[in-house]
Amino acid sequence: GAGVSQTPSNKVTEKGKYVELRCDPISGHTALYWYRQSLGQGPEFLIYFQGTGAADDSGLPNDRFFAVRPEGSVSTLKIQRTERGDSAVYLCASSFDRVGQGYTFGSGTRLTVV
Amino acid sequence: AQSVTQPDIHITVSEGASLELRCNYSYGATPYLFWYVQSPGQGLQLLLKYFSGDTLVQGIKGFEAEFKRSQSSFNLRKPSVHWSDAAEYFCAAGSGTYKYIFGTGTRLKVLA
């Protein structure tokens, strides 16, 4: 597509529930990134995919968070047993390679855990 | 530890006035440097980037930034601000890999 698409744009869920956030990167971009932006903060790195594999998941806060990219295109960020502290905007970005040309970000998914 | 600092949380300028947003970084070596803009409800849009070479970098929307190694700074400037520039601005740094560190942002308000 023309840009990075993230769905849903907003998600409200109850504490303890499971959520999935989807990212559809720009066609041909091999690198995909997830960031989390809490209120009043800059984005924080979560995970980076090169192709189908997670090359670096060191930013995932704990084992409730997991992400996949099975065919090297669309990625899904999965959060189990959501907590109120997970409330944030989850941003996805993609790029042609990992050398830091500057990402293209999606508009994000605003997750609210009540 | 690597870090990016944006000292100004909020800045207010009048339309037509000049603008400078500050960014300081702490890295072991000169990182790649970026400025992004985020409008309400939108993702981050890349304004400009610095990798090497000329220390004055031109970007989109009339923005420019100057890399100063001696001050570990990468300040964003615009000679004449437009009302549509009101947004939040983020400075980011990366060490040649994929992982960026972002500052906490500066929210720009433009007075008519």
Short mmCIF file of C-alpha atoms in Angstrom, two decimals:
data_model
loop_
_atom_site.label_atom_id
_atom_site.label_comp_id
_atom_site.label_asym_id
_atom_site.label_seq_id
_atom_site.Cartn_x
_atom_site.Cartn_y
_atom_site.Cartn_z
CA GLY A 1 0.00 0.00 0.00
CA ALA A 2 0.87 3.66 -0.11
CA GLY A 3 1.59 3.90 3.59
CA VAL A 4 1.84 1.86 6.76
CA SER A 5 -1.64 0.80 7.83
CA GLN A 6 -2.52 -0.06 11.43
CA THR A 7 -5.78 -1.52 12.63
CA PRO A 8 -7.74 -0.90 14.67
CA SER A 9 -7.08 2.79 15.19
CA ASN A 10 -8.61 2.56 18.66
CA LYS A 11 -9.10 -0.40 20.95
CA VAL A 12 -10.70 -0.41 24.37
CA THR A 13 -10.40 -3.63 26.30
CA GLU A 14 -10.98 -4.85 29.81
CA LYS A 15 -8.12 -5.67 32.11
CA GLY A 16 -7.10 -9.28 31.72
CA LYS A 17 -8.30 -9.63 28.13
CA TYR A 18 -6.21 -10.57 25.09
CA VAL A 19 -5.70 -8.12 22.22
CA GLU A 20 -4.16 -8.21 18.78
CA LEU A 21 -2.91 -5.17 16.92
CA ARG A 22 -2.24 -5.38 13.21
CA CYS A 23 0.31 -3.64 11.03
CA ASP A 24 0.39 -3.70 7.23
CA PRO A 25 3.72 -2.22 6.09
CA ILE A 26 4.60 -0.51 2.85
CA SER A 27 4.87 -3.03 0.07
CA GLY A 28 8.46 -4.19 -0.39
CA HIS A 29 9.71 -2.97 2.96
CA THR A 30 11.62 -5.83 4.53
CA ALA A 31 12.12 -4.26 7.93
CA LEU A 32 9.26 -3.72 10.35
CA TYR A 33 9.30 -2.14 13.79
CA TRP A 34 6.93 -1.81 16.70
CA TYR A 35 7.17 1.09 19.12
CA ARG A 36 5.04 2.08 22.10
CA GLN A 37 4.25 5.69 22.94
CA SER A 38 2.93 6.40 26.39
CA LEU A 39 1.23 9.67 27.23
CA GLY A 40 3.70 12.54 27.26
CA GLN A 41 6.59 10.38 26.11
CA GLY A 42 8.46 9.68 22.94
CA PRO A 43 8.12 6.32 21.21
CA GLU A 44 9.99 3.42 22.81
CA PHE A 45 11.33 0.49 20.82
CA LEU A 46 9.60 -2.86 21.26
CA ILE A 47 10.64 -5.23 18.48
CA TYR A 48 12.23 -5.31 15.05
CA PHE A 49 11.60 -7.79 12.23
CA GLN A 50 13.83 -8.38 9.26
CA GLY A 51 11.73 -10.49 6.94
CA THR A 52 9.81 -13.09 8.89
CA GLY A 53 12.08 -13.29 11.89
CA ALA A 54 12.25 -11.13 14.98
CA ALA A 55 15.82 -9.85 14.84
CA ASP A 56 15.55 -8.00 18.14
CA ASP A 57 12.73 -8.27 20.67
CA SER A 58 14.66 -6.74 23.53
CA GLY A 59 12.15 -3.93 23.97
CA LEU A 60 9.18 -6.15 24.74
CA PRO A 61 8.39 -5.36 28.37
CA ASN A 62 7.53 -8.90 29.48
CA ASP A 63 6.31 -12.28 28.26
CA ARG A 64 2.74 -11.05 27.92
CA PHE A 65 3.83 -9.31 24.73
CA PHE A 66 4.50 -11.22 21.55
CA ALA A 67 4.69 -10.31 17.87
CA VAL A 68 4.69 -12.31 14.65
CA ARG A 69 5.26 -11.66 10.98
CA PRO A 70 4.67 -15.07 9.39
CA GLU A 71 4.94 -14.14 5.72
CA GLY A 72 7.32 -11.23 5.97
CA SER A 73 4.66 -8.62 5.40
CA VAL A 74 1.79 -8.09 7.84
CA SER A 75 2.70 -8.18 11.51
CA THR A 76 0.54 -8.72 14.58
CA LEU A 77 1.41 -7.55 18.06
CA LYS A 78 -0.29 -9.70 20.68
CA ILE A 79 -0.80 -8.77 24.29
CA GLN A 80 -2.07 -11.33 26.79
CA ARG A 81 -3.71 -10.59 30.15
CA THR A 82 -3.74 -6.87 29.49
CA GLU A 83 -3.03 -4.48 32.33
CA ARG A 84 -3.96 -0.82 32.73
CA GLY A 85 -0.29 0.05 32.34
CA ASP A 86 -0.38 -1.31 28.79
CA SER A 87 -2.52 1.63 27.75
CA ALA A 88 -0.57 3.55 25.13
CA VAL A 89 -0.35 4.23 21.42
CA TYR A 90 1.31 1.34 19.61
CA LEU A 91 3.16 2.50 16.52
CA CYS A 92 4.32 0.39 13.64
CA ALA A 93 6.94 1.48 11.13
CA SER A 94 8.65 -0.05 8.13
CA SER A 95 11.69 0.59 5.98
CA PHE A 96 13.61 -0.95 3.11
CA ASP A 97 16.52 -2.03 5.24
CA ARG A 98 17.83 -1.80 8.73
CA VAL A 99 20.51 0.79 8.22
CA GLY A 100 18.39 3.61 9.46
CA GLN A 101 17.16 5.52 6.47
CA GLY A 102 14.34 6.81 8.54
CA TYR A 103 11.20 4.83 9.11
CA THR A 104 7.74 5.40 7.73
CA PHE A 105 5.31 5.24 10.62
CA GLY A 106 1.69 4.25 10.67
CA SER A 107 -0.92 6.30 12.51
CA GLY A 108 -0.86 3.95 15.46
CA THR A 109 -3.36 2.00 17.52
CA ARG A 110 -4.50 3.69 20.70
CA LEU A 111 -5.01 0.94 23.27
CA THR A 112 -6.98 1.69 26.39
CA VAL A 113 -7.23 -0.94 29.11
CA VAL A 114 -10.06 -0.30 31.55
CA ALA B 1 23.71 5.40 28.60
CA GLN B 2 22.47 6.58 25.24
CA SER B 3 19.87 9.30 25.45
CA VAL B 4 18.13 12.06 23.56
CA THR B 5 17.02 15.17 25.40
CA GLN B 6 14.54 17.78 24.27
CA PRO B 7 14.71 20.43 26.99
CA ASP B 8 11.57 22.30 25.99
CA ILE B 9 8.27 20.54 26.64
CA HIS B 10 6.18 23.39 25.22
CA ILE B 11 7.04 26.28 22.93
CA THR B 12 4.70 29.03 21.77
CA VAL B 13 5.52 31.31 18.84
CA SER B 14 3.58 33.79 16.78
CA GLU B 15 2.81 33.00 13.18
CA GLY B 16 5.58 34.37 10.99
CA ALA B 17 8.16 34.27 13.75
CA SER B 18 11.26 32.12 13.62
CA LEU B 19 11.51 28.82 15.45
CA GLU B 20 14.26 26.77 17.03
CA LEU B 21 13.64 23.48 18.79
CA ARG B 22 16.50 22.06 20.79
CA CYS B 23 17.80 18.51 20.80
CA ASN B 24 20.83 17.11 22.59
CA TYR B 25 22.08 13.57 22.38
CA SER B 26 24.41 11.37 24.35
CA TYR B 27 26.01 8.58 22.35
CA GLY B 28 29.35 6.82 22.18
CA ALA B 29 29.83 7.91 18.60
CA THR B 30 28.04 10.29 16.29
CA PRO B 31 24.65 8.73 15.70
CA TYR B 32 22.24 9.07 12.86
CA LEU B 33 19.89 11.91 13.81
CA PHE B 34 16.29 12.55 12.84
CA TRP B 35 13.48 14.96 13.42
CA TYR B 36 9.87 13.76 13.22
CA VAL B 37 6.61 15.68 13.49
CA GLN B 38 3.40 14.28 14.91
CA SER B 39 0.04 15.95 14.42
CA PRO B 40 -2.86 14.97 16.70
CA GLY B 41 -4.11 11.48 15.90
CA GLN B 42 -1.43 10.98 13.29
CA GLY B 43 1.71 8.92 13.02
CA LEU B 44 5.16 10.42 12.97
CA GLN B 45 6.32 12.03 9.75
CA LEU B 46 10.02 12.30 8.98
CA LEU B 47 11.11 15.93 8.55
CA LEU B 48 14.82 15.43 7.96
CA LYS B 49 17.79 13.25 8.79
CA TYR B 50 21.52 13.56 9.27
CA PHE B 51 23.99 10.77 8.60
CA SER B 52 27.23 12.51 7.71
CA GLY B 53 28.66 15.31 5.59
CA ASP B 54 27.17 18.79 5.50
CA THR B 55 26.12 19.70 9.02
CA LEU B 56 23.20 21.83 7.85
CA VAL B 57 20.40 19.58 6.67
CA GLN B 58 17.36 20.69 4.72
CA GLY B 59 14.06 18.94 5.20
CA ILE B 60 10.46 19.13 4.16
CA LYS B 61 8.01 21.93 4.96
CA GLY B 62 10.79 24.52 5.09
CA PHE B 63 12.57 23.01 8.12
CA GLU B 64 16.30 22.70 8.55
CA ALA B 65 18.55 21.36 11.28
CA GLU B 66 22.17 21.89 12.19
CA PHE B 67 24.40 19.20 13.62
CA LYS B 68 27.00 20.52 16.08
CA ARG B 69 29.35 17.81 17.23
CA SER B 70 31.00 19.99 19.88
CA GLN B 71 27.65 20.61 21.54
CA SER B 72 26.12 17.19 20.85
CA SER B 73 23.16 19.04 19.43
CA PHE B 74 20.86 18.77 16.45
CA ASN B 75 18.51 21.74 16.67
CA LEU B 76 15.57 22.18 14.33
CA ARG B 77 14.84 25.58 12.82
CA LYS B 78 12.34 27.30 10.60
CA PRO B 79 12.62 30.96 9.54
CA SER B 80 8.90 31.69 9.50
CA VAL B 81 6.34 29.52 11.25
CA HIS B 82 2.89 28.83 9.79
CA TRP B 83 -0.20 28.00 11.84
CA SER B 84 -0.17 24.52 10.29
CA ASP B 85 3.18 23.82 11.95
CA ALA B 86 1.47 23.43 15.32
CA ALA B 87 2.23 19.85 16.33
CA GLU B 88 4.58 17.79 18.45
CA TYR B 89 8.17 17.42 17.34
CA PHE B 90 10.42 14.52 18.21
CA CYS B 91 14.16 14.24 17.87
CA ALA B 92 15.56 10.73 17.50
CA ALA B 93 18.97 9.12 17.30
CA GLY B 94 20.26 5.75 16.14
CA SER B 95 23.72 4.30 16.00
CA GLY B 96 23.49 2.92 12.52
CA THR B 97 21.23 0.07 13.48
CA TYR B 98 17.49 -0.16 13.52
CA LYS B 99 16.78 0.92 17.08
CA TYR B 100 16.07 4.58 17.58
CA ILE B 101 15.96 6.48 20.82
CA PHE B 102 13.42 9.28 20.84
CA GLY B 103 13.28 12.39 22.94
CA THR B 104 10.16 13.17 24.93
CA GLY B 105 8.98 15.69 22.38
CA THR B 106 8.33 19.42 22.15
CA ARG B 107 4.78 20.62 21.64
CA LEU B 108 4.61 23.68 19.41
CA LYS B 109 1.75 26.15 19.66
CA VAL B 110 1.39 28.84 17.01
CA LEU B 111 -0.43 32.08 17.80
CA ALA B 112 -2.34 33.79 15.01
#
